[in-house]
Short mmCIF file of C-alpha atoms and ligand atoms in Angstrom, two decimals:
data_model
loop_
_atom_site.label_atom_id
_atom_site.label_comp_id
_atom_site.label_asym_id
_atom_site.label_seq_id
_atom_site.Cartn_x
_atom_site.Cartn_y
_atom_site.Cartn_z
CA MET A 30 0.00 0.00 0.00
CA THR A 31 2.12 2.85 -1.15
CA GLU A 32 -0.49 5.10 -2.67
CA SER A 33 0.05 8.64 -1.44
CA ARG A 34 -2.74 10.10 0.61
CA GLU A 35 -3.53 13.70 1.28
CA ASN A 36 -2.75 15.17 4.71
CA TRP A 37 -4.31 17.92 6.76
CA GLY A 38 -2.75 21.31 6.00
CA SER A 39 -2.42 22.73 9.49
CA LYS A 40 -3.01 21.83 13.10
CA ILE A 41 -5.77 24.38 13.53
CA GLY A 42 -7.41 23.16 10.33
CA LEU A 43 -7.29 19.58 11.54
CA ILE A 44 -8.77 20.44 14.92
CA LEU A 45 -11.54 22.55 13.40
CA ALA A 46 -12.35 19.82 10.87
CA MET A 47 -12.50 17.20 13.60
CA ALA A 48 -14.58 19.50 15.77
CA GLY A 49 -16.77 20.10 12.72
CA ASN A 50 -17.17 16.36 12.37
CA ALA A 51 -18.24 15.95 15.99
CA VAL A 52 -20.22 19.19 16.49
CA GLY A 53 -23.36 18.53 14.53
CA LEU A 54 -27.11 18.36 14.69
CA GLY A 55 -26.51 15.94 17.54
CA ASN A 56 -25.39 18.87 19.68
CA PHE A 57 -28.13 21.37 18.89
CA TRP A 58 -31.07 19.36 17.66
CA ARG A 59 -30.69 16.04 19.48
CA PHE A 60 -29.04 16.97 22.81
CA PRO A 61 -31.63 19.48 24.04
CA TYR A 62 -34.61 17.21 23.51
CA VAL A 63 -32.86 14.07 24.78
CA ALA A 64 -31.72 15.95 27.90
CA ALA A 65 -35.10 17.60 28.42
CA SER A 66 -37.08 14.41 28.02
CA ASN A 67 -34.79 12.42 30.30
CA GLY A 68 -34.97 14.47 33.44
CA GLY A 69 -32.91 17.58 32.60
CA GLY A 70 -30.29 17.90 35.33
CA ALA A 71 -30.65 14.24 36.29
CA PHE A 72 -29.65 13.32 32.75
CA MET A 73 -26.39 15.22 33.07
CA ILE A 74 -25.04 12.84 35.73
CA PRO A 75 -24.92 9.68 33.58
CA TYR A 76 -24.02 11.96 30.67
CA PHE A 77 -20.74 13.09 32.24
CA PHE A 78 -20.08 9.59 33.50
CA ALA A 79 -20.45 8.23 29.94
CA LEU A 80 -18.28 11.05 28.60
CA ILE A 81 -15.36 9.97 30.77
CA VAL A 82 -15.88 6.22 30.77
CA ILE A 83 -16.92 5.74 27.14
CA GLY A 84 -16.31 8.96 25.22
CA LEU A 85 -12.66 9.63 26.00
CA PRO A 86 -11.34 6.04 25.76
CA VAL A 87 -13.22 5.25 22.53
CA MET A 88 -12.18 8.56 20.98
CA LEU A 89 -8.50 7.75 21.65
CA VAL A 90 -8.97 4.31 20.13
CA GLU A 91 -10.61 5.67 16.99
CA TRP A 92 -7.92 8.28 16.35
CA SER A 93 -5.29 5.66 16.78
CA ILE A 94 -6.97 3.07 14.52
CA GLY A 95 -7.40 5.77 11.88
CA ARG A 96 -3.85 7.10 11.97
CA TYR A 97 -2.44 3.57 11.78
CA GLY A 98 -4.77 2.64 8.93
CA GLY A 99 -3.88 5.81 7.03
CA LYS A 100 -0.21 4.94 7.30
CA HIS A 101 -1.04 1.74 5.44
CA GLY A 102 -3.07 3.55 2.80
CA HIS A 103 -6.54 2.89 4.23
CA GLY A 104 -9.32 5.39 4.87
CA THR A 105 -12.11 2.90 5.54
CA LEU A 106 -12.83 0.75 8.52
CA GLY A 107 -12.76 -2.78 7.07
CA PRO A 108 -9.05 -2.91 6.24
CA MET A 109 -8.22 -0.70 9.25
CA MET A 110 -9.77 -3.13 11.69
CA TYR A 111 -8.29 -6.09 9.87
CA LEU A 112 -4.85 -4.59 10.47
CA GLN A 113 -5.60 -4.29 14.16
CA ALA A 114 -7.18 -7.69 14.60
CA LYS A 115 -4.52 -9.63 12.75
CA GLN A 116 -1.98 -8.54 15.32
CA ALA A 117 -3.60 -11.02 17.65
CA MET A 118 -5.44 -13.58 15.57
CA LYS A 119 -5.14 -15.53 12.35
CA PRO A 120 -5.90 -13.58 9.17
CA LYS A 121 -9.00 -15.66 8.43
CA LYS A 122 -10.52 -14.57 11.72
CA ALA A 123 -9.25 -11.03 11.41
CA ILE A 124 -10.98 -10.62 8.07
CA ILE A 125 -14.32 -11.38 9.72
CA VAL A 126 -13.73 -8.77 12.42
CA GLY A 127 -12.68 -6.27 9.74
CA SER A 128 -15.69 -7.03 7.56
CA LEU A 129 -18.15 -6.66 10.44
CA CYS A 130 -16.71 -3.28 11.36
CA GLY A 131 -16.55 -2.21 7.72
CA MET A 132 -20.17 -3.30 7.34
CA ILE A 133 -21.39 -1.14 10.22
CA ALA A 134 -19.41 1.91 9.07
CA PHE A 135 -20.78 1.46 5.56
CA GLY A 136 -24.33 1.20 6.90
CA VAL A 137 -23.94 4.22 9.18
CA THR A 138 -22.36 6.50 6.59
CA ILE A 139 -25.01 5.70 4.01
CA LEU A 140 -28.08 5.54 6.21
CA VAL A 141 -27.52 8.08 8.96
CA ASN A 142 -26.86 10.63 6.26
CA SER A 143 -29.97 9.48 4.37
CA TYR A 144 -32.04 11.31 6.98
CA TYR A 145 -29.42 13.68 8.37
CA ASN A 146 -29.09 15.42 4.98
CA HIS A 147 -32.81 16.12 5.13
CA ILE A 148 -32.50 17.78 8.52
CA ILE A 149 -29.72 19.95 7.07
CA GLY A 150 -32.07 20.84 4.21
CA TRP A 151 -34.88 21.67 6.66
CA SER A 152 -32.48 23.91 8.58
CA LEU A 153 -31.64 25.85 5.47
CA GLY A 154 -35.30 26.06 4.50
CA PHE A 155 -36.24 27.27 7.97
CA ALA A 156 -33.44 29.86 7.93
CA PHE A 157 -34.91 31.17 4.71
CA ASN A 158 -38.43 31.14 6.15
CA SER A 159 -37.26 32.93 9.29
CA LEU A 160 -36.03 35.82 7.20
CA THR A 161 -39.06 35.90 4.92
CA GLY A 162 -41.59 35.46 7.72
CA GLY A 163 -42.68 32.14 6.22
CA TYR A 164 -43.73 30.43 9.45
CA LYS A 165 -45.12 33.47 11.20
CA GLY A 166 -48.78 32.57 10.76
CA ASP A 167 -48.66 29.07 12.23
CA PRO A 168 -45.20 28.32 13.59
CA GLY A 169 -46.14 25.06 15.33
CA GLY A 170 -47.97 23.60 12.37
CA PHE A 171 -45.56 24.89 9.76
CA PHE A 172 -43.16 21.97 10.03
CA ALA A 173 -45.77 19.39 8.99
CA SER A 174 -46.83 21.36 5.95
CA TYR A 175 -43.19 22.09 5.13
CA ILE A 176 -42.16 18.45 4.88
CA GLN A 177 -45.27 17.49 2.93
CA ASP A 178 -44.56 20.01 0.22
CA PRO A 179 -42.26 18.63 -2.52
CA LYS A 180 -41.10 22.16 -3.39
CA ASN A 181 -39.09 22.28 -0.20
CA LEU A 182 -36.91 19.40 -1.32
CA VAL A 183 -34.97 22.03 -3.18
CA PHE A 184 -33.22 22.93 0.10
CA TRP A 185 -32.25 19.29 0.54
CA VAL A 186 -30.70 19.24 -2.92
CA ILE A 187 -28.84 22.51 -2.19
CA ALA A 188 -27.49 20.99 1.01
CA LEU A 189 -26.32 17.92 -0.90
CA LEU A 190 -24.66 20.11 -3.53
CA CYS A 191 -22.77 22.00 -0.81
CA LEU A 192 -21.48 18.71 0.52
CA ALA A 193 -20.54 17.49 -2.94
CA PHE A 194 -18.56 20.65 -3.73
CA ALA A 195 -16.72 20.62 -0.42
CA VAL A 196 -15.73 16.96 -0.66
CA MET A 197 -14.77 17.22 -4.31
CA LYS A 198 -12.06 19.75 -3.47
CA GLY A 199 -10.30 17.32 -1.19
CA ILE A 200 -9.09 17.33 2.38
CA GLN A 201 -7.22 20.63 2.59
CA LYS A 202 -8.99 22.78 0.03
CA GLY A 203 -12.42 21.35 0.68
CA ILE A 204 -13.12 19.94 4.12
CA GLU A 205 -10.49 21.90 6.01
CA SER A 206 -11.21 25.29 4.46
CA TRP A 207 -14.96 24.92 4.94
CA ALA A 208 -14.48 24.01 8.59
CA LYS A 209 -12.19 27.00 9.12
CA VAL A 210 -15.01 29.33 8.11
CA MET A 211 -18.11 27.52 9.31
CA MET A 212 -16.92 26.47 12.76
CA PRO A 213 -15.96 29.93 14.08
CA VAL A 214 -19.23 31.37 12.71
CA LEU A 215 -21.13 28.59 14.41
CA TYR A 216 -19.55 29.34 17.79
CA VAL A 217 -20.23 33.06 17.41
CA PHE A 218 -23.90 32.42 16.55
CA GLY A 219 -24.16 30.03 19.48
CA ILE A 220 -22.74 32.58 21.90
CA ILE A 221 -25.06 35.35 20.64
CA LEU A 222 -28.09 33.05 20.97
CA GLY A 223 -26.93 31.97 24.43
CA ILE A 224 -26.71 35.60 25.60
CA ARG A 225 -30.10 36.42 24.07
CA SER A 226 -31.56 33.42 25.79
CA LEU A 227 -30.29 34.31 29.24
CA THR A 228 -31.52 37.88 28.97
CA LEU A 229 -35.06 36.90 28.02
CA GLY A 230 -36.55 37.12 31.50
CA ALA A 231 -39.94 35.46 31.83
CA PRO A 232 -42.02 36.57 28.84
CA VAL A 233 -44.93 34.14 29.20
CA ASN A 234 -45.27 32.90 32.75
CA PRO A 235 -43.47 34.30 35.82
CA ASP A 236 -42.38 30.76 36.79
CA TRP A 237 -40.84 30.08 33.42
CA SER A 238 -37.90 32.45 33.32
CA SER A 239 -34.97 31.47 31.14
CA LEU A 240 -32.87 31.27 34.28
CA ALA A 241 -35.31 28.71 35.66
CA GLY A 242 -34.62 26.83 32.43
CA LEU A 243 -30.94 26.94 33.19
CA ASN A 244 -31.69 25.64 36.63
CA TYR A 245 -33.68 22.81 35.09
CA ILE A 246 -30.65 21.58 33.21
CA TRP A 247 -28.01 22.27 35.86
CA ASN A 248 -29.76 21.42 39.08
CA PRO A 249 -30.35 17.68 39.13
CA ASP A 250 -33.52 16.30 40.59
CA PHE A 251 -32.21 12.91 41.69
CA SER A 252 -35.65 11.34 41.71
CA GLN A 253 -35.58 11.60 37.92
CA LEU A 254 -32.47 9.46 37.64
CA SER A 255 -33.28 6.18 35.89
CA TRP A 256 -31.82 3.44 33.76
CA GLN A 257 -33.55 4.91 30.83
CA SER A 258 -31.87 8.27 31.26
CA ALA A 259 -28.51 6.50 31.62
CA ILE A 260 -29.08 4.66 28.38
CA ALA A 261 -30.11 7.82 26.62
CA ALA A 262 -26.99 9.55 27.97
CA ALA A 263 -24.59 6.88 26.72
CA GLY A 264 -26.30 6.85 23.32
CA GLN A 265 -25.96 10.62 23.16
CA ILE A 266 -22.23 10.42 23.91
CA PHE A 267 -21.71 8.04 21.01
CA PHE A 268 -23.74 10.13 18.62
CA THR A 269 -22.41 13.53 19.57
CA LEU A 270 -18.75 12.51 19.48
CA SER A 271 -19.27 10.70 16.14
CA LEU A 272 -18.10 7.44 17.71
CA GLY A 273 -18.83 4.04 16.20
CA MET A 274 -19.41 5.58 12.78
CA GLY A 275 -16.07 5.22 10.98
CA ILE A 276 -15.72 8.95 10.40
CA ILE A 277 -13.28 9.85 13.17
CA GLN A 278 -11.04 7.05 11.89
CA ASN A 279 -11.41 8.30 8.34
CA TYR A 280 -10.37 11.86 9.26
CA ALA A 281 -7.51 10.51 11.38
CA SER A 282 -6.26 8.54 8.38
CA TYR A 283 -5.12 11.83 6.85
CA LEU A 284 -2.75 12.53 9.75
CA GLN A 285 1.03 12.38 9.60
CA PRO A 286 2.22 9.13 11.23
CA ASP A 287 3.43 10.73 14.45
CA GLU A 288 1.00 13.58 14.84
CA ASP A 289 -0.09 13.99 18.47
CA ILE A 290 -3.43 12.23 18.77
CA VAL A 291 -3.83 12.35 22.52
CA THR A 292 -3.95 16.14 22.60
CA ALA A 293 -6.05 16.23 19.46
CA SER A 294 -8.62 13.81 20.92
CA VAL A 295 -8.92 15.91 24.06
CA ALA A 296 -9.26 19.08 21.96
CA THR A 297 -12.02 17.53 19.83
CA ILE A 298 -13.93 16.40 22.90
CA SER A 299 -13.58 19.79 24.59
CA LEU A 300 -14.78 21.75 21.58
CA ASN A 301 -17.69 19.37 21.14
CA GLU A 302 -18.73 19.53 24.77
CA PHE A 303 -18.50 23.31 24.84
CA ALA A 304 -20.84 23.42 21.86
CA GLU A 305 -23.19 20.84 23.28
CA VAL A 306 -23.41 21.53 26.96
CA ILE A 307 -22.69 25.24 27.11
CA LEU A 308 -24.15 26.46 23.84
CA GLY A 309 -26.77 23.76 23.17
CA GLY A 310 -27.66 23.74 26.86
CA THR A 311 -27.84 27.50 27.40
CA ALA A 312 -29.09 28.66 24.04
CA VAL A 313 -31.81 26.16 23.38
CA ILE A 314 -33.09 24.83 26.67
CA PRO A 315 -33.62 28.17 28.48
CA ILE A 316 -35.21 29.81 25.40
CA ALA A 317 -37.60 26.91 25.01
CA TYR A 318 -38.27 26.79 28.74
CA ALA A 319 -39.07 30.48 28.92
CA PHE A 320 -41.74 30.17 26.26
CA LEU A 321 -43.01 26.64 26.72
CA GLY A 322 -42.40 25.71 30.34
CA PRO A 323 -41.11 22.43 31.77
CA GLU A 324 -43.59 20.21 29.93
CA GLY A 325 -43.46 21.98 26.60
CA ILE A 326 -39.75 21.43 26.06
CA LYS A 327 -39.98 17.68 25.87
CA GLY A 328 -40.49 17.36 22.14
CA SER A 329 -38.33 15.46 19.71
CA ILE A 330 -37.83 16.83 16.22
CA GLY A 331 -40.48 19.15 17.45
CA LEU A 332 -38.21 21.10 19.74
CA ALA A 333 -35.94 22.50 17.03
CA PHE A 334 -38.45 22.75 14.21
CA MET A 335 -41.79 23.38 15.89
CA ALA A 336 -41.30 24.81 19.35
CA LEU A 337 -38.45 27.17 18.54
CA PRO A 338 -40.09 28.74 15.47
CA ASN A 339 -43.00 29.39 17.81
CA VAL A 340 -40.65 31.17 20.16
CA PHE A 341 -38.93 33.18 17.43
CA SER A 342 -42.20 34.30 15.96
CA THR A 343 -43.14 36.05 19.20
CA MET A 344 -39.73 37.37 20.18
CA THR A 345 -38.47 40.85 19.29
CA GLY A 346 -36.00 40.49 16.44
CA GLY A 347 -37.19 36.91 16.11
CA GLY A 348 -36.63 36.80 12.35
CA ILE A 349 -32.93 37.46 12.78
CA PHE A 350 -32.51 35.20 15.79
CA GLY A 351 -34.49 32.49 14.03
CA ALA A 352 -32.27 32.73 10.96
CA MET A 353 -29.21 32.62 13.16
CA TRP A 354 -30.47 29.52 14.93
CA PHE A 355 -31.28 27.66 11.73
CA LEU A 356 -28.02 28.70 10.05
CA LEU A 357 -26.19 27.45 13.10
CA LEU A 358 -27.97 24.11 12.62
CA PHE A 359 -27.09 24.20 8.94
CA PHE A 360 -23.37 24.81 9.54
CA ALA A 361 -23.26 22.21 12.28
CA GLY A 362 -24.96 19.70 10.01
CA VAL A 363 -22.85 20.39 6.94
CA THR A 364 -19.48 20.12 8.71
CA SER A 365 -20.57 16.75 10.11
CA ALA A 366 -22.24 15.29 7.05
CA ILE A 367 -19.11 16.11 5.02
CA ALA A 368 -17.33 13.47 7.08
CA MET A 369 -19.77 10.72 6.13
CA TYR A 370 -19.74 11.89 2.55
CA ASN A 371 -15.96 11.78 2.51
CA TYR A 372 -15.94 8.29 3.97
CA LEU A 373 -17.86 6.98 0.96
CA VAL A 374 -15.74 8.94 -1.52
CA ALA A 375 -12.62 7.50 0.15
CA LEU A 376 -14.12 4.04 -0.18
CA LEU A 377 -14.68 4.52 -3.91
CA GLU A 378 -11.14 5.88 -4.29
CA GLU A 379 -9.57 3.09 -2.34
CA ASP A 380 -11.53 0.10 -3.55
CA ALA A 381 -12.65 1.03 -7.04
CA GLY A 382 -9.89 3.44 -8.06
CA ILE A 383 -12.50 6.13 -8.78
CA GLU A 384 -11.03 9.63 -8.56
CA ARG A 385 -12.38 12.04 -5.98
CA LYS A 386 -14.41 14.30 -8.25
CA LYS A 387 -16.24 11.48 -9.96
CA GLY A 388 -16.66 9.71 -6.63
CA ALA A 389 -18.27 12.81 -5.15
CA TRP A 390 -20.91 12.80 -7.90
CA ILE A 391 -21.58 9.09 -7.48
CA VAL A 392 -22.13 9.61 -3.75
CA PHE A 393 -24.37 12.59 -4.54
CA VAL A 394 -26.65 10.38 -6.63
CA GLY A 395 -26.45 7.65 -3.99
CA TYR A 396 -27.61 10.06 -1.26
CA LEU A 397 -30.47 11.27 -3.45
CA ILE A 398 -31.64 7.69 -3.81
CA VAL A 399 -31.35 6.64 -0.17
CA GLY A 400 -32.90 9.92 0.94
CA LEU A 401 -35.94 9.45 -1.23
CA PRO A 402 -38.04 7.25 1.10
CA ILE A 403 -37.81 9.92 3.83
CA ALA A 404 -39.09 12.59 1.46
CA LEU A 405 -41.70 10.33 -0.09
CA GLU A 406 -43.18 9.12 3.17
CA SER A 407 -44.27 12.61 4.19
CA ILE A 408 -45.36 13.63 0.71
CA LEU A 409 -47.32 10.47 -0.13
CA THR A 410 -48.96 9.97 3.23
CA GLN A 411 -49.46 13.71 3.81
CA SER A 412 -48.34 13.24 7.39
CA ALA A 413 -45.39 14.19 9.55
CA ASN A 414 -45.01 10.84 11.29
CA LEU A 415 -41.55 10.16 9.84
CA VAL A 416 -41.84 6.47 10.63
CA TYR A 417 -39.26 5.28 8.10
CA PHE A 418 -36.81 7.82 9.52
CA THR A 419 -37.48 6.67 13.08
CA GLU A 420 -36.96 3.02 12.23
CA VAL A 421 -33.69 3.57 10.36
CA ASP A 422 -32.45 5.82 13.15
CA ASN A 423 -33.42 3.27 15.81
CA TRP A 424 -31.19 0.60 14.33
CA ILE A 425 -28.45 2.50 12.60
CA GLY A 426 -28.18 5.80 14.45
CA ASN A 427 -28.76 4.39 17.94
CA TYR A 428 -27.90 0.74 18.09
CA LEU A 429 -25.15 -0.25 15.68
CA LEU A 430 -22.85 2.62 16.67
CA ILE A 431 -22.54 1.06 20.06
CA VAL A 432 -21.90 -2.39 18.67
CA LEU A 433 -19.06 -0.98 16.57
CA GLY A 434 -17.62 0.89 19.56
CA LEU A 435 -17.70 -2.34 21.55
CA ILE A 436 -15.86 -4.37 18.89
CA GLU A 437 -13.21 -1.67 18.62
CA ILE A 438 -12.59 -1.43 22.34
CA ILE A 439 -12.36 -5.21 22.71
CA VAL A 440 -9.95 -5.57 19.80
CA ILE A 441 -7.74 -2.76 21.10
CA GLY A 442 -8.03 -3.44 24.83
CA TRP A 443 -7.97 -7.23 24.77
CA CYS A 444 -6.38 -8.34 21.51
CA VAL A 445 -3.77 -5.74 20.62
CA LYS A 446 -3.23 -4.62 24.23
CA ASP A 447 0.04 -2.87 25.10
CA ARG A 448 1.03 -2.41 21.49
CA ALA A 449 -2.12 -0.40 21.01
CA LEU A 450 -1.16 1.82 23.94
CA GLU A 451 2.26 2.40 22.42
CA GLU A 452 0.69 3.28 19.08
CA MET A 453 -1.76 5.67 20.76
CA ASN A 454 1.02 7.48 22.58
CA ARG A 455 3.41 7.78 19.66
CA GLY A 456 4.19 11.44 19.05
CA GLY A 457 2.02 12.56 21.95
CA LEU A 458 2.93 15.50 24.13
CA TRP A 459 0.86 13.92 26.86
CA LYS A 460 0.79 10.15 27.10
CA VAL A 461 -2.09 7.95 28.15
CA PRO A 462 -0.74 6.27 31.32
CA LYS A 463 -0.67 2.50 31.52
CA TRP A 464 -2.99 2.44 34.53
CA PHE A 465 -5.57 4.41 32.56
CA PHE A 466 -5.42 1.97 29.67
CA ARG A 467 -5.73 -0.99 32.02
CA LEU A 468 -8.57 0.51 34.04
CA PHE A 469 -10.56 2.07 31.22
CA HIS A 470 -9.79 0.42 27.90
CA GLN A 471 -9.57 -3.04 29.37
CA PHE A 472 -12.25 -2.92 32.06
CA LEU A 473 -14.53 -0.03 32.72
CA THR A 474 -15.22 0.94 29.12
CA PRO A 475 -16.06 -2.50 27.71
CA ILE A 476 -18.04 -3.44 30.81
CA THR A 477 -20.04 -0.21 30.69
CA ILE A 478 -20.74 -0.60 26.98
CA ILE A 479 -21.81 -4.23 27.38
CA THR A 480 -24.10 -3.40 30.31
CA PHE A 481 -25.52 -0.53 28.39
CA LEU A 482 -26.10 -2.68 25.30
CA VAL A 483 -27.90 -5.35 27.33
CA PHE A 484 -30.29 -2.82 28.87
CA PHE A 485 -30.68 -1.07 25.61
CA THR A 486 -31.69 -4.30 23.88
CA ARG A 487 -34.07 -5.08 26.70
CA ASP A 488 -35.68 -1.66 26.39
CA TYR A 489 -36.06 -2.10 22.66
CA TRP A 490 -37.71 -5.44 23.31
CA ILE A 491 -40.09 -3.96 25.86
CA ALA A 492 -40.84 -1.04 23.57
CA GLY A 493 -41.90 -3.53 20.93
CA ASN A 494 -39.23 -2.58 18.42
CA PHE A 495 -38.71 -6.21 17.46
CA LYS A 496 -42.34 -6.73 16.44
CA VAL A 497 -43.51 -6.69 12.83
CA VAL A 498 -45.73 -3.79 13.80
CA PRO A 499 -43.68 -1.98 16.46
CA SER A 500 -45.59 -0.39 19.31
CA TYR A 501 -44.81 3.11 18.16
CA VAL A 502 -46.96 2.57 15.08
CA ALA A 503 -49.66 0.52 16.83
CA GLU A 504 -52.06 3.44 16.56
CA ILE A 505 -51.31 3.97 12.90
CA PRO A 506 -50.98 0.40 11.56
CA GLU A 507 -51.07 1.58 7.96
CA PHE A 508 -47.57 2.97 8.58
CA ALA A 509 -46.14 -0.47 9.36
CA ILE A 510 -45.20 -0.73 5.72
CA TRP A 511 -42.80 2.21 6.10
CA VAL A 512 -41.25 0.56 9.15
CA ASN A 513 -40.66 -2.63 7.25
CA LEU A 514 -39.37 -0.84 4.22
CA GLY A 515 -36.84 0.78 6.57
CA ARG A 516 -35.84 -2.62 7.90
CA ILE A 517 -35.38 -4.07 4.42
CA VAL A 518 -33.20 -1.13 3.42
CA VAL A 519 -31.10 -1.43 6.59
CA PHE A 520 -30.63 -5.14 6.02
CA ALA A 521 -29.75 -4.75 2.34
CA VAL A 522 -27.23 -1.97 2.98
CA LEU A 523 -25.57 -3.97 5.75
CA LEU A 524 -25.33 -7.02 3.55
CA ILE A 525 -23.73 -5.06 0.75
CA GLY A 526 -21.43 -3.44 3.31
CA PHE A 527 -20.26 -6.80 4.58
CA ILE A 528 -19.53 -8.16 1.12
CA GLN A 529 -17.82 -4.93 0.08
CA SER A 530 -15.54 -4.88 3.14
CA TYR A 531 -14.72 -8.56 2.85
CA LYS A 532 -13.72 -8.18 -0.79
CA SER A 533 -11.71 -5.06 -0.08
CA ILE A 534 -9.65 -6.76 2.63
CA LYS A 535 -9.27 -9.95 0.62
CA THR A 536 -7.95 -8.10 -2.42
CA LYS A 537 -5.45 -6.13 -0.39
CA TYR A 538 -4.13 -8.91 1.81
CA LYS A 539 -4.68 -11.93 -0.41
CA ASP A 540 -1.42 -13.75 0.20
CA GLU A 541 -1.36 -13.60 3.94
CA ILE A 542 -5.03 -14.54 4.21
CA GLU A 543 -4.48 -17.60 2.06
CA LYS A 544 -1.49 -18.64 4.14
CA ASN A 545 -3.52 -17.90 7.26
CA GLU A 546 -0.57 -17.80 9.62
CA VAL A 547 -0.11 -15.40 12.46
CA ASN A 548 2.76 -13.15 11.57
CA GLU A 549 5.28 -13.74 14.35
CA LYS A 550 6.52 -10.19 14.18
CA GLU A 551 3.05 -8.91 14.87
CA VAL A 552 2.20 -11.17 17.77
CA ASN A 553 1.81 -9.41 21.02
CA LYS A 554 4.47 -9.36 23.58
N1 LIG B 644 -21.45 13.97 15.96
C1 LIG B 644 -22.36 14.18 14.89
C2 LIG B 644 -23.53 14.97 15.44
O1 LIG B 644 -23.54 15.22 16.63
O2 LIG B 644 -24.41 15.35 14.71
C3 LIG B 644 -22.78 12.85 14.37
C4 LIG B 644 -22.91 12.80 12.89
C5 LIG B 644 -24.12 12.54 12.31
C6 LIG B 644 -21.83 13.05 12.09
C7 LIG B 644 -24.27 12.54 10.95
C8 LIG B 644 -21.98 13.05 10.73
C9 LIG B 644 -23.20 12.80 10.17
F1 LIG B 644 -23.31 12.81 8.89
#
């Protein structure tokens, strides 16, 4: 593998691109409603626990897997994980581990973006409507009519075109330069909205001041602490840090071989958490609380696209603040979706020899196709149930990320062991101490993820997600068809992903796989 790969142009560019990858709709659209519907302050306790016990160790692992893979010419997870696994097992077993990981990353990058790109499009559309007063008449109901109107898909296509143009230009001129502009603007918008939010007072009800909203998120009511909130917190950590997706590893594959990944991982996490907890937490939750009260803020998609437009339409200067909010969502979404887009372009480059520009157009068409069911469901059924979206998100955006994270931590912590620690620390200004690796990577992190996965599966079972007609569509059985269409698509994409990864590894490492001997030099000490 001697093909030359592009590298990041500067340290600041790398950090902003990685922060752009992590800081996404997960921080501003997902975090506020997940936190609000899982007990507010009580949610923050398992959240910080999961940040330390899962977030930091898995982030270090992913940077290190990516940098090592990049050194060997790989930007995708199948061959990267094969390289890790074969240090401790025979190539024929390692190829299975690699293919499973490659399969999940393939599924996530295709399917999470299949809906995520729509949310980016909605954000742009809502920014436009904020400025033109589009939702002023009926802010709460506007979202439903918006997604049922095929005209609005134009914003989705614009969003996809932005992604295509950025990725086409490559790592430095595309991804890095976009992040250098969009990320600072995003933080500035977030800070302005945060200040506006805290100076709102109590416009609707004297008990609902924005400061009371802040209290809601920062003052834990321990009686609200539950397994369910812990599960939601761990899931949020995976999603918000872009873990278990293949995209941190892909970005890390463009690093120089001894670039400091320990510091960079900590910087990525810090920038992400600032955006999520400080900006997402102070800008969104208190604004929503001030206008809607403690019960009103517990929406899902509703919070960002129904409740907040409601707020902006009554607030002085609401058009501008609304536009700022939705542009913030747009920038956050674009700088994250670029990473998934780039993963697929890298896959085409690496496995099919397709050059970047052509690859970017192929992925563009691919995303139009996989995004179609989301658009069609609302348009054809004239509803805003988004059942197909929910089902795909349940399996791909919530569940499989964690499975991938678990495989990675076990391979690194238990198969590669000390060698992995050495690799992680190479070039680092700070080093991960041995005790930390032993305590976290080998014990606490895998045990926490396994426990979490068991409860998560149980909850899915109880919630009826394994039934042909899941409980969440029991009231609208005619929508079961969209659920099952979602399942078929998930299954088909995963199957293709497995075969693709298997073939990719097999082609690259044919000889050693046929011999199937453990390479003595690579065996662990
Ligand atoms: N960390 C990202 C977020 O919080 O939104 C996760 C993500 C989702 C990244 C979708 C990229 C993407 F396309």
